Coordinates of C-alpha atoms in Angstrom, one line a residue:
Chain A
X1 CA 0.0 0.0 -0.1
X2 CA 1.4 3.3 -1.1
X3 CA 0.7 6.1 1.3
X4 CA 0.7 9.5 -0.5
X5 CA 2.6 12.2 1.5
X6 CA 0.1 14.7 3.0
X7 CA 0.9 18.2 4.4
X8 CA 0.3 16.9 7.8
X9 CA 3.3 14.3 7.3
X10 CA 5.5 17.0 6.1
X11 CA 4.9 19.0 9.1
X12 CA 5.5 16.1 11.5
X13 CA 8.6 15.1 9.5
X14 CA 9.8 18.7 9.8
X15 CA 9.2 19.0 13.7
X16 CA 10.9 15.6 14.1
X17 CA 14.1 16.9 12.2
X18 CA 14.1 19.9 14.2
X19 CA 14.1 17.9 17.5
X20 CA 16.9 15.8 16.0
X21 CA 18.9 18.8 15.2
X22 CA 18.4 20.1 18.7
X23 CA 19.8 16.8 19.8
X24 CA 22.7 17.1 17.8
X25 CA 23.6 20.8 18.0
X26 CA 25.4 21.0 21.3
X27 CA 27.5 17.9 19.9
X28 CA 28.4 19.6 16.8
X29 CA 29.3 22.8 18.7
X30 CA 31.6 20.9 21.1
X31 CA 33.3 19.3 18.0
X32 CA 33.6 22.4 16.3
X33 CA 34.9 24.4 18.9
X34 CA 37.6 21.7 19.6
X35 CA 39.0 22.3 16.0
X36 CA 39.0 26.1 16.3
X37 CA 42.1 28.1 17.2
X38 CA 42.4 29.2 20.8
X39 CA 42.8 32.9 19.8
X40 CA 39.6 32.7 17.6
X41 CA 37.7 31.2 20.6
X42 CA 38.8 34.0 23.0
X43 CA 37.9 36.6 20.6
X44 CA 34.7 35.6 19.0
X45 CA 33.4 32.7 21.5
X46 CA 32.1 29.3 20.7
X47 CA 31.1 29.4 17.1
X48 CA 29.4 26.5 15.0
X49 CA 31.6 27.4 12.1
X50 CA 35.4 27.6 13.0
X51 CA 36.7 31.1 12.0
X52 CA 40.2 29.7 12.3
X53 CA 40.9 25.9 11.9
X54 CA 43.4 24.3 14.2
X55 CA 44.1 21.0 15.6
X56 CA 46.5 22.2 18.1
X57 CA 44.2 21.1 21.1
X58 CA 44.4 17.5 19.9
X59 CA 48.0 17.7 19.6
X60 CA 48.2 18.6 23.1
X61 CA 45.9 15.8 24.3
X62 CA 47.5 13.1 22.2
X63 CA 51.0 14.1 23.7
X64 CA 52.7 11.2 25.2
X65 CA 52.6 12.3 28.8
X66 CA 49.2 13.9 28.7
X67 CA 47.0 13.2 31.7
X68 CA 44.2 12.4 29.2
X69 CA 46.1 9.8 27.6
X70 CA 46.8 8.1 30.8
X71 CA 43.2 8.5 31.9
X72 CA 42.3 7.0 28.6
X73 CA 44.3 3.9 29.4
X74 CA 42.8 3.6 32.9
X75 CA 39.2 3.9 31.5
X76 CA 39.8 1.5 28.6
X77 CA 41.1 -1.2 30.9
X78 CA 38.6 -0.7 33.6
X79 CA 35.8 -1.0 30.8
X80 CA 37.3 -4.2 29.3
X81 CA 38.1 -6.1 32.4
X82 CA 35.0 -4.8 34.2
X83 CA 32.5 -5.5 31.6
X84 CA 33.8 -9.1 31.0
X85 CA 33.8 -9.7 34.8
X86 CA 30.2 -8.3 35.2
X87 CA 28.8 -10.0 32.2
X88 CA 30.1 -13.6 33.4
X89 CA 28.9 -13.1 37.0
X90 CA 25.4 -12.1 35.9
X91 CA 25.0 -14.7 33.3
X92 CA 26.2 -17.4 35.6
X93 CA 24.0 -16.1 38.6
X94 CA 21.0 -15.8 36.1
X95 CA 21.6 -19.7 35.3
X96 CA 21.3 -20.4 38.9
X97 CA 17.9 -18.7 39.1
X98 CA 16.7 -20.4 35.9
X99 CA 17.7 -24.0 36.6
X100 CA 14.7 -25.7 37.5
X101 CA 16.6 -28.5 39.5
X102 CA 17.5 -25.6 42.1
X103 CA 14.2 -25.8 44.1
X104 CA 15.3 -22.7 46.3
X105 CA 15.7 -20.3 43.3
X106 CA 12.5 -18.4 44.2
X107 CA 14.0 -17.8 47.6
X108 CA 17.2 -16.6 46.0
X109 CA 15.4 -14.4 43.5
X110 CA 13.7 -12.7 46.6
X111 CA 17.2 -12.5 48.3
X112 CA 18.5 -10.3 45.1
X113 CA 15.0 -8.2 45.0
X114 CA 15.7 -7.0 48.6
X115 CA 19.0 -5.2 47.6
X116 CA 17.2 -3.9 44.6
X117 CA 14.3 -2.2 46.5
X118 CA 15.9 -1.3 49.7
X119 CA 19.1 0.7 49.3
X120 CA 20.9 1.6 52.5
X121 CA 22.4 4.8 50.5
X122 CA 25.6 6.3 50.1
X123 CA 27.2 6.6 53.4
X124 CA 27.0 2.7 54.2
X125 CA 28.2 1.9 50.5
X126 CA 31.4 4.3 51.1
X127 CA 32.0 2.7 54.5
X128 CA 31.8 -0.6 53.2
X129 CA 34.3 0.3 50.4
X130 CA 36.6 1.6 53.0
X131 CA 36.4 -1.5 55.2
X132 CA 37.4 -3.6 52.2
X133 CA 40.1 -1.6 51.4
X134 CA 38.7 -0.4 47.8
X135 CA 40.0 3.1 48.1
X136 CA 42.9 4.4 45.7
X137 CA 43.4 1.4 43.7
X138 CA 42.2 0.1 40.3
X139 CA 40.0 -2.4 42.0
X140 CA 37.8 0.5 43.4
X141 CA 37.2 1.3 39.7
X142 CA 35.8 -2.1 38.8
X143 CA 34.2 -3.7 41.8
X144 CA 32.1 -1.2 43.7
X145 CA 28.4 -0.3 42.4
X146 CA 29.1 -1.7 39.0
X147 CA 30.2 -5.2 38.6
X148 CA 27.0 -6.8 39.4
X149 CA 23.4 -5.6 38.9
X150 CA 20.3 -7.5 39.9
X151 CA 18.3 -5.7 37.2
X152 CA 20.5 -7.0 34.5
X153 CA 20.6 -10.6 36.0
X154 CA 16.7 -10.7 36.1
X155 CA 16.8 -9.6 32.4
X156 CA 18.9 -12.6 31.5
X157 CA 16.9 -14.9 33.7
X158 CA 13.7 -14.1 32.0
X159 CA 15.2 -14.6 28.4
X160 CA 16.5 -18.1 29.8
X161 CA 13.2 -18.9 31.1
X162 CA 11.8 -18.6 27.6
X163 CA 14.3 -21.3 26.4
X164 CA 12.5 -24.9 26.3
X165 CA 13.7 -26.8 29.4
X166 CA 14.0 -29.8 27.4
X167 CA 17.1 -28.5 25.8
X168 CA 18.9 -28.5 29.2
X169 CA 17.3 -31.9 30.3
X170 CA 18.5 -33.7 27.1
X171 CA 22.0 -32.2 27.7
X172 CA 21.9 -33.4 31.2
X173 CA 20.7 -36.9 30.1
X174 CA 23.6 -37.0 27.8
X175 CA 26.0 -36.4 30.8
X176 CA 26.8 -32.8 30.5
X177 CA 27.4 -30.9 33.7
X178 CA 26.1 -27.4 34.6
X179 CA 29.2 -25.6 33.7
X180 CA 29.0 -27.4 30.3
X181 CA 25.7 -26.5 29.7
X182 CA 26.0 -22.8 30.5
X183 CA 29.0 -22.3 28.4
X184 CA 28.2 -24.5 25.3
X185 CA 24.5 -24.2 25.3
X186 CA 23.2 -21.0 27.2
X187 CA 26.0 -18.6 26.2
X188 CA 25.3 -19.1 22.2
X189 CA 21.5 -19.3 22.8
X190 CA 21.5 -16.1 24.9
X191 CA 23.9 -14.1 22.7
X192 CA 21.4 -11.2 22.2
X193 CA 20.6 -10.5 25.6
X194 CA 24.2 -11.1 26.7
X195 CA 25.4 -8.4 24.1
X196 CA 22.5 -6.2 25.6
X197 CA 23.9 -6.4 29.3
X198 CA 27.4 -6.2 28.1
X199 CA 26.5 -3.2 26.5
X200 CA 24.6 -1.5 29.6
X201 CA 27.9 -2.8 31.8
X202 CA 30.4 -1.3 29.2
X203 CA 28.6 2.1 28.8
X204 CA 28.3 2.2 32.7
X205 CA 32.1 1.8 33.1
X206 CA 32.7 4.1 30.3
X207 CA 30.7 6.7 31.7
X208 CA 31.8 6.2 35.2
X209 CA 33.2 8.9 37.4
X210 CA 31.2 8.2 40.7
X211 CA 33.7 5.6 41.7
X212 CA 36.6 8.1 41.1
X213 CA 35.0 11.0 43.0
X214 CA 34.0 8.6 46.2
X215 CA 37.1 6.5 46.3
X216 CA 40.2 7.6 44.5
X217 CA 42.5 10.4 45.3
X218 CA 45.5 9.5 43.4
X219 CA 45.5 11.8 40.1
X220 CA 47.1 8.7 38.3
X221 CA 44.2 6.6 38.6
X222 CA 41.6 9.1 37.5
X223 CA 39.4 7.7 34.8
X224 CA 38.8 9.7 31.8
X225 CA 35.2 11.1 32.8
X226 CA 36.6 12.2 36.2
X227 CA 39.5 13.8 34.4
X228 CA 37.2 15.6 32.2
X229 CA 35.0 16.7 35.2
X230 CA 38.1 18.1 37.0
X231 CA 39.0 20.0 33.9
X232 CA 36.1 21.7 34.4
X233 CA 36.0 22.5 38.0
X234 CA 39.5 23.8 37.9
X235 CA 38.2 26.2 35.3
X236 CA 35.3 27.3 37.6
X237 CA 37.9 27.6 40.5
X238 CA 40.4 29.7 38.6
X239 CA 37.3 31.8 37.3
X240 CA 36.2 32.2 40.8
X241 CA 39.4 33.3 42.2
X242 CA 39.8 35.8 39.3
X243 CA 36.3 37.2 40.2
X244 CA 37.5 37.4 44.0
X245 CA 41.1 38.8 43.6
X246 CA 40.2 40.7 40.4
X247 CA 43.4 39.4 38.6
X248 CA 45.0 36.4 37.1
X249 CA 47.0 34.3 39.7
X250 CA 50.3 33.9 38.3
X251 CA 51.5 30.2 37.5
X252 CA 47.9 29.3 36.9
X253 CA 47.1 29.3 33.3
X254 CA 43.9 27.7 33.0
X255 CA 43.5 24.7 30.6
X256 CA 42.5 26.3 27.3
X257 CA 38.8 26.1 26.1
X258 CA 39.7 24.1 22.9
X259 CA 41.5 21.6 25.0
X260 CA 38.3 21.1 27.1
X261 CA 36.2 20.6 24.3
X262 CA 38.7 18.3 22.5
X263 CA 38.8 16.0 25.7
X264 CA 34.9 15.7 25.6
X265 CA 35.3 15.0 22.0
X266 CA 37.7 12.1 22.6
X267 CA 35.6 10.8 25.3
X268 CA 32.6 10.4 23.0
X269 CA 34.7 9.0 20.4
X270 CA 34.3 5.0 21.2
X271 CA 30.4 5.7 21.6
X272 CA 30.2 7.1 18.0
X273 CA 32.2 4.0 16.8
X274 CA 30.1 1.6 18.4
X275 CA 26.9 3.4 17.7
X276 CA 25.1 1.0 15.3
X277 CA 25.9 -1.8 17.8
X278 CA 24.6 0.2 20.8
X279 CA 21.4 1.3 19.0
X280 CA 20.5 -2.4 18.2
X281 CA 21.0 -4.2 21.5
X282 CA 20.5 -1.4 23.8
X283 CA 17.2 -0.4 22.5
X284 CA 16.1 -4.0 22.8
X285 CA 17.3 -4.1 26.4
X286 CA 15.5 -0.9 27.2
X287 CA 12.1 -2.2 25.6
X288 CA 12.2 -5.6 27.4
X289 CA 13.5 -4.0 30.9
X290 CA 10.7 -1.4 30.7
X291 CA 7.9 -3.7 29.6
X292 CA 8.8 -6.5 31.8
X293 CA 11.8 -6.2 34.2
Chain B
X1 CA 4.2 -33.7 51.9
X2 CA 3.2 -35.3 54.9
X3 CA 5.5 -38.6 54.7
X4 CA 7.8 -38.4 57.5
X5 CA 10.4 -41.0 56.3
X6 CA 12.0 -38.4 54.3
X7 CA 13.9 -35.6 56.0
X8 CA 12.9 -32.1 55.2
X9 CA 14.7 -30.8 52.0
X10 CA 16.5 -27.8 53.2
X11 CA 18.8 -25.3 51.2
X12 CA 21.7 -27.4 52.2
X13 CA 20.6 -30.3 50.5
X14 CA 19.8 -28.1 47.6
X15 CA 23.2 -26.9 47.7
X16 CA 24.9 -30.1 47.6
X17 CA 22.6 -31.5 44.8
X18 CA 23.0 -28.4 42.6
X19 CA 26.6 -27.4 43.8
X20 CA 27.8 -26.4 40.3
X21 CA 24.8 -24.1 39.8
X22 CA 25.3 -22.7 43.3
X23 CA 29.1 -22.3 42.6
X24 CA 28.3 -20.2 39.3
X25 CA 25.9 -18.0 41.5
X26 CA 28.4 -17.6 44.5
X27 CA 30.1 -14.3 43.2
X28 CA 26.7 -12.6 42.6
X29 CA 25.4 -13.8 46.0
X30 CA 28.7 -12.7 47.6
X31 CA 28.3 -9.3 46.0
X32 CA 24.6 -8.8 47.1
X33 CA 25.7 -9.7 50.6
X34 CA 28.5 -7.4 50.8
X35 CA 27.4 -4.3 49.0
X36 CA 23.6 -5.1 49.8
X37 CA 22.8 -6.6 53.2
X38 CA 26.2 -6.0 55.0
X39 CA 25.9 -2.4 54.3
X40 CA 22.6 -2.2 56.3
X41 CA 24.4 -2.0 60.0
X42 CA 26.1 1.0 58.9
X43 CA 23.0 2.8 59.1
X44 CA 23.4 3.0 62.8
X45 CA 25.8 6.0 61.9
X46 CA 23.0 8.1 62.0
X47 CA 22.6 7.7 65.6
X48 CA 26.3 8.2 66.4
X49 CA 28.8 10.8 66.5
X50 CA 30.9 8.9 63.8
X51 CA 34.5 9.0 64.2
X52 CA 36.7 7.3 61.3
X53 CA 39.5 6.2 63.8
X54 CA 37.3 4.4 66.3
X55 CA 34.9 2.9 63.7
X56 CA 31.4 1.8 63.9
X57 CA 31.5 -0.2 67.1
X58 CA 33.2 2.4 69.4
X59 CA 31.8 5.6 68.3
X60 CA 29.8 7.5 70.6
X61 CA 26.1 7.1 70.3
X62 CA 24.0 10.3 70.5
X63 CA 20.5 9.3 69.9
X64 CA 18.6 11.4 67.8
X65 CA 20.8 14.5 68.0
X66 CA 21.7 14.2 64.2
X67 CA 18.2 14.2 63.3
X68 CA 17.5 17.3 65.4
X69 CA 20.2 19.2 64.2
X70 CA 19.0 18.4 60.7
X71 CA 15.2 18.9 61.1
X72 CA 15.8 22.2 62.7
X73 CA 17.7 23.7 59.9
X74 CA 15.8 24.9 57.0
X75 CA 17.9 23.0 54.6
X76 CA 16.4 19.7 54.9
X77 CA 13.1 21.4 53.9
X78 CA 14.9 23.1 50.8
X79 CA 16.6 20.1 49.5
X80 CA 13.6 17.7 49.9
X81 CA 11.4 20.2 48.1
X82 CA 14.2 20.6 45.4
X83 CA 14.5 16.8 44.9
X84 CA 10.7 16.5 44.3
X85 CA 10.3 19.5 42.5
X86 CA 13.1 18.6 39.9
X87 CA 12.1 15.1 39.5
X88 CA 8.4 16.0 38.9
X89 CA 9.7 18.6 36.1
X90 CA 11.9 15.5 34.6
X91 CA 9.0 13.1 34.9
X92 CA 6.5 15.4 33.3
X93 CA 8.5 16.9 30.5
X94 CA 10.3 13.8 29.6
X95 CA 7.0 11.6 29.3
X96 CA 5.3 14.2 27.2
X97 CA 8.2 14.7 24.8
X98 CA 8.7 11.0 24.5
X99 CA 4.9 10.5 24.0
X100 CA 4.8 13.3 21.5
X101 CA 7.8 11.6 19.5
X102 CA 6.4 8.4 19.6
X103 CA 3.1 9.5 18.1
X104 CA 4.8 11.6 15.5
X105 CA 7.2 8.6 14.5
X106 CA 4.0 6.5 14.3
X107 CA 2.7 8.9 11.7
X108 CA 5.7 8.5 9.3
X109 CA 6.3 5.8 7.0
X110 CA 9.6 6.4 5.4
X111 CA 11.8 4.0 7.1
X112 CA 15.2 5.8 6.3
X113 CA 13.9 9.0 7.7
X114 CA 12.6 7.4 10.7
X115 CA 16.0 5.6 11.2
X116 CA 18.3 8.5 10.6
X117 CA 16.1 10.8 12.9
X118 CA 15.9 8.3 15.7
X119 CA 19.6 7.8 15.7
X120 CA 20.0 11.5 16.1
X121 CA 17.7 12.0 18.9
X122 CA 18.7 8.9 20.8
X123 CA 22.3 9.9 20.7
X124 CA 22.5 12.1 23.8
X125 CA 21.3 9.2 25.7
X126 CA 24.7 7.5 25.7
X127 CA 26.7 10.4 26.9
X128 CA 27.9 10.9 30.5
X129 CA 26.5 13.8 32.3
X130 CA 29.9 15.2 32.6
X131 CA 30.4 15.4 28.8
X132 CA 26.7 16.9 28.7
X133 CA 27.9 19.4 31.4
X134 CA 30.7 20.5 28.7
X135 CA 28.0 21.0 26.1
X136 CA 26.0 23.1 28.6
X137 CA 29.0 25.1 29.3
X138 CA 29.7 25.7 25.5
X139 CA 25.9 26.9 25.4
X140 CA 25.5 28.9 28.5
X141 CA 28.8 30.4 29.3
X142 CA 28.7 34.0 29.9
X143 CA 31.9 34.9 27.9
X144 CA 31.8 32.6 25.0
X145 CA 28.6 30.8 25.1
X146 CA 26.5 30.5 21.9
X147 CA 23.3 31.6 23.7
X148 CA 24.8 34.8 24.8
X149 CA 26.2 35.5 21.3
X150 CA 22.9 34.9 19.9
X151 CA 21.4 37.4 22.6
X152 CA 23.8 39.8 21.7
X153 CA 23.0 39.5 18.0
X154 CA 19.5 40.3 18.8
X155 CA 20.5 43.2 20.5
X156 CA 19.9 42.2 24.4
X157 CA 22.5 42.1 27.0
X158 CA 24.4 38.9 27.9
X159 CA 23.0 37.0 30.9
X160 CA 25.3 35.3 33.6
X161 CA 23.5 32.1 33.6
X162 CA 26.1 30.5 35.9
X163 CA 25.5 33.3 38.5
X164 CA 21.7 32.9 38.8
X165 CA 20.0 29.9 40.5
X166 CA 16.5 30.7 39.1
X167 CA 17.4 29.6 35.4
X168 CA 18.6 26.2 36.4
X169 CA 15.4 24.2 37.0
X170 CA 14.6 25.1 33.3
X171 CA 18.1 24.4 31.9
X172 CA 18.3 21.1 33.6
X173 CA 14.8 20.1 32.7
X174 CA 15.7 21.1 29.1
X175 CA 18.9 18.7 29.2
X176 CA 16.9 16.0 30.8
X177 CA 14.5 16.1 27.9
X178 CA 17.1 16.3 25.4
X179 CA 19.0 13.2 26.7
X180 CA 16.0 11.1 27.7
X181 CA 13.1 11.8 25.4
X182 CA 14.5 9.5 22.7
X183 CA 15.2 6.4 24.7
X184 CA 11.9 6.8 26.3
X185 CA 9.9 7.2 23.4
X186 CA 11.2 3.8 22.1
X187 CA 9.4 2.2 24.8
X188 CA 6.3 4.0 23.7
X189 CA 6.9 3.1 20.0
X190 CA 7.3 -0.6 21.0
X191 CA 3.8 -0.5 22.8
X192 CA 2.3 1.0 19.8
X193 CA 3.9 -1.4 17.5
X194 CA 2.1 -4.1 19.8
X195 CA -1.5 -2.5 19.3
X196 CA -3.8 -4.9 17.6
X197 CA -4.0 -3.7 13.8
X198 CA -7.7 -4.7 13.5
X199 CA -8.7 -1.6 15.7
X200 CA -7.1 0.7 13.3
X201 CA -8.4 -1.2 10.2
X202 CA -12.0 -1.1 11.8
X203 CA -11.5 2.6 12.3
X204 CA -10.3 3.3 8.7
X205 CA -13.2 1.3 7.3
X206 CA -15.6 3.5 9.5
X207 CA -14.1 6.5 7.9
X208 CA -11.7 7.8 10.7
X209 CA -9.0 10.3 9.8
X210 CA -5.6 9.6 11.1
X211 CA -5.9 12.3 13.7
X212 CA -9.1 10.6 15.0
X213 CA -7.0 7.2 15.0
X214 CA -4.2 8.9 17.1
X215 CA -6.7 10.4 19.5
X216 CA -9.3 7.4 20.1
X217 CA -7.2 4.5 19.3
X218 CA -3.3 4.9 19.9
X219 CA -3.5 7.2 22.7
X220 CA -5.9 5.5 25.0
X221 CA -4.2 2.1 24.2
X222 CA -1.0 3.8 25.2
X223 CA -2.2 5.1 28.4
X224 CA -1.7 1.9 30.7
X225 CA 2.1 2.0 29.8
X226 CA 2.3 5.7 30.4
X227 CA 0.5 5.6 33.6
X228 CA 2.5 2.7 34.9
X229 CA 6.0 4.1 33.9
X230 CA 4.9 7.3 35.5
X231 CA 4.0 5.6 38.5
X232 CA 7.2 3.7 38.9
X233 CA 9.2 7.0 38.3
X234 CA 7.3 8.9 41.1
X235 CA 8.0 6.0 43.2
X236 CA 11.8 7.0 43.1
X237 CA 10.9 10.8 43.7
X238 CA 13.1 11.1 46.7
X239 CA 16.2 10.0 44.7
X240 CA 17.9 13.0 43.1
X241 CA 20.1 12.1 40.3
X242 CA 23.5 12.9 41.7
X243 CA 25.2 12.0 38.5
X244 CA 23.2 14.7 36.6
X245 CA 23.0 17.6 39.1
X246 CA 26.6 17.0 40.5
X247 CA 28.3 16.8 37.0
X248 CA 26.5 20.1 35.8
X249 CA 26.3 22.2 39.0
X250 CA 29.3 20.8 40.8
X251 CA 30.5 22.8 43.7
X252 CA 29.1 26.3 42.4
X253 CA 27.5 27.4 45.6
X254 CA 25.5 30.2 43.9
X255 CA 23.3 27.6 42.1
X256 CA 22.6 25.6 45.3
X257 CA 19.5 27.3 46.2
X258 CA 17.4 25.6 43.4
X259 CA 19.4 22.8 42.3
X260 CA 20.7 21.3 45.7
X261 CA 19.0 17.7 46.2
X262 CA 19.3 15.1 48.8
X263 CA 22.0 13.2 47.1
X264 CA 24.2 16.1 46.5
X265 CA 23.7 17.2 50.0
X266 CA 24.7 13.8 51.5
X267 CA 27.5 13.7 49.1
X268 CA 29.0 17.2 50.3
X269 CA 28.4 16.2 53.9
X270 CA 30.3 13.0 53.6
X271 CA 33.1 13.8 51.4
X272 CA 33.7 17.7 51.4
X273 CA 32.6 18.6 54.9
X274 CA 33.4 15.0 56.4
X275 CA 30.5 14.5 58.7
X276 CA 29.1 11.1 57.8
X277 CA 26.9 11.3 60.9
X278 CA 25.0 14.1 59.5
X279 CA 25.0 12.6 55.8
X280 CA 23.8 9.4 57.4
X281 CA 21.0 10.9 59.1
X282 CA 19.3 12.4 56.0
X283 CA 20.4 9.3 54.1
X284 CA 18.2 7.2 56.5
X285 CA 15.3 9.5 56.0
X286 CA 15.6 9.2 52.2
X287 CA 16.2 5.2 52.4
X288 CA 13.2 4.7 54.5
X289 CA 10.6 7.0 52.9
X290 CA 12.1 6.2 49.5
X291 CA 11.7 2.5 50.0
X292 CA 7.9 3.0 51.1
X293 CA 7.3 4.8 47.9
X294 CA 9.2 2.5 45.7
X295 CA 7.4 -0.3 47.4
X296 CA 4.0 1.3 47.4
X297 CA 4.3 2.3 43.7
X298 CA 5.3 -1.1 42.5
X299 CA 2.4 -2.6 44.4
X300 CA -0.2 -0.2 42.8
X301 CA 1.4 -0.8 39.5
X302 CA 1.0 -4.6 40.1
X303 CA -2.6 -3.9 41.0
X304 CA -3.1 -2.1 37.6
X305 CA -1.4 -4.5 35.6
X306 CA 0.1 -7.8 36.9
X307 CA 2.6 -7.8 34.1
X308 CA 4.0 -4.3 34.2
X309 CA 5.5 -4.0 37.7
X310 CA 9.2 -4.0 38.0
X311 CA 9.2 -6.5 40.9

C-alpha cells in the first residue's frame, strides 16, 4: 500500500527533524570548538563554524605524557575487565535462578530483590568500600557499584526462562554438567541478551566517574570522565578566584577552552564508533526491561 | 508432603545437589551480601557521632541528635523540596516529549527518515553527564557561550547564567528531555507496535481520519503503559539524580538554592565537609521514605497491570 505524502506528514517530519537537530547541536558545537584555534575562541566565543581551523588542542591531548592519555588507558582497561567480569557473573547467576533443579531459586530471587528495592544509601556503601580497602586502587574502579546488577540478571533470567527446558534436560541426560551446559548451550542461545547487558555494563564503566570521585584520590588513577570533570571544576575555581581577587593568579594558566572541548570529543569517540551496535542491542534491552523487568 | 520417612529438603540439600549451579551464582550472591545486606548495619551511624578512627563499634551514641540538628535547619526542607520539584519537572516533560515523539514517528512511513532521525535523537542518551555539562557550558558560558552570542546579535544584554539559580531548574529540565526523550519514546513506540492492527483497520473502514485514529485508538491504548511508567518513576521521586546534578552544577554555591538535592547534599556532607553522621541521618530518612514509596508504587502498578510492575 502506497501512502501518499500529505502536508500533515511533512509538518510532522519537519518537527521531528527540528528535534533531531536540537539533539545534535550541542555535540556539533563541541566538535567545532575543539577544532578552532584558541585565539579565535577567545575573540569570538564558541562558534558553530570555526573562524580559524586548528588541531592544536588534539596535539596537546595526544601528547605522550598527557594526563588525558593516561586516563584513557585507565578507562579502557577498567571498561574491558569490568565488562567481561560483570557479564560473566551476571549470566552465571541468572542460570542459577533459571535452573529448575534448584528448588530454592525463588527464595534466591527474593534475596536479590531485597537489595534492589532497599538501598542503604551512599554512606554505608562508602564505609563498606573503605572497610574492604577499595580505596585508591584500580579495583575500586571496577568492583563497587558496577560489577553486578540484579536488574540485568533478571533480564537474562527471563530470557533463559523462554528457552525450552527440554534442551537442558536432554543435555543433562547426555551427561553434560552445569558448567558445560552454560558455556556450550546457554551462552550461544542467549547471545543477544548477553550483548545487551554487556553494553549496559560497558557504557556504565565508560561513563563512570562516581567511583573515582568517591574512592580515588590519586590523580594517576583518575578515569577519563573524572579527568574531564576536574578540568571543568579547575576552570570554575580559577574563574572564581579571578572574580574574587580581580586578577589572574600567576602560574595558573587555565586549561584552554579548546583543549576542554577536544577532551570531551575524545571521550565520546568510542561511543560514536560503536553506535550502530549500541542502537541495536541497547534499545532491545530498554524495551524488554521497561515492559517487563 | 506429609511423609515423615524423608527428611525435610533444606537449602543445604539443595546446595549439595546443585553444587555446580550454586558455585556459578556464588560471586553474585557474595556481591549482594557485601554491597547489599552487610551495608545495612552501617545505618547506625545516623545515631552516632561517627569517628573514622574508632569505627562503627566504638563511636559515641548520641541518639536522635543528628536528626534534631538536621530537621531544625531549614536546609532539609529546601533540599527535599528541590528533589521532588526537579523530579516532577523531569518526569512530566520527559514523558510528554517521549509520547509526542512516539506518536509523531508512528505517523511517518519512510523507514530511512525514521531511522536517521531516531539515531540522532537517541545519541545524547549514551553520553555521560560530565560530557553533557561541557556542552551546557559551551551553550551557556557567559563570555563565550552560543546563547549569549545569539542574545547579543538580537540586541539584548548577555546573561550570566552561571550566577543566577533561577534559570537552572529550566535548564536542567531541558537537558533532561534532550538526553532522555529519545530512549523513552522507544518504549512507547514498542507499545504502539504491539497494538492490534484490527482496531486501526476497523476505524479506517468507518472513515476515521488519522488524527482521530491517533486520538481515539493509539493514545488510549498507550495510556496504561504511560501511567505505569509514570507511577514507577514517581516511586523514585525522593532519589535525586546525583550523576546529573553534580556533574552540571558541581560545587558552584550560587546555584545550590534551586539545584541542591538530597543526594548532592549527602555527598557534600560526606566527602567535602567530612561529617558522615549528618550525611547518614538524611540518608536514612531518604532510604526509609524512598523504600516505602518505591514499594508502594510497585504494588499499585502490579494491581493495575500484573505484568507491568518492576518486581
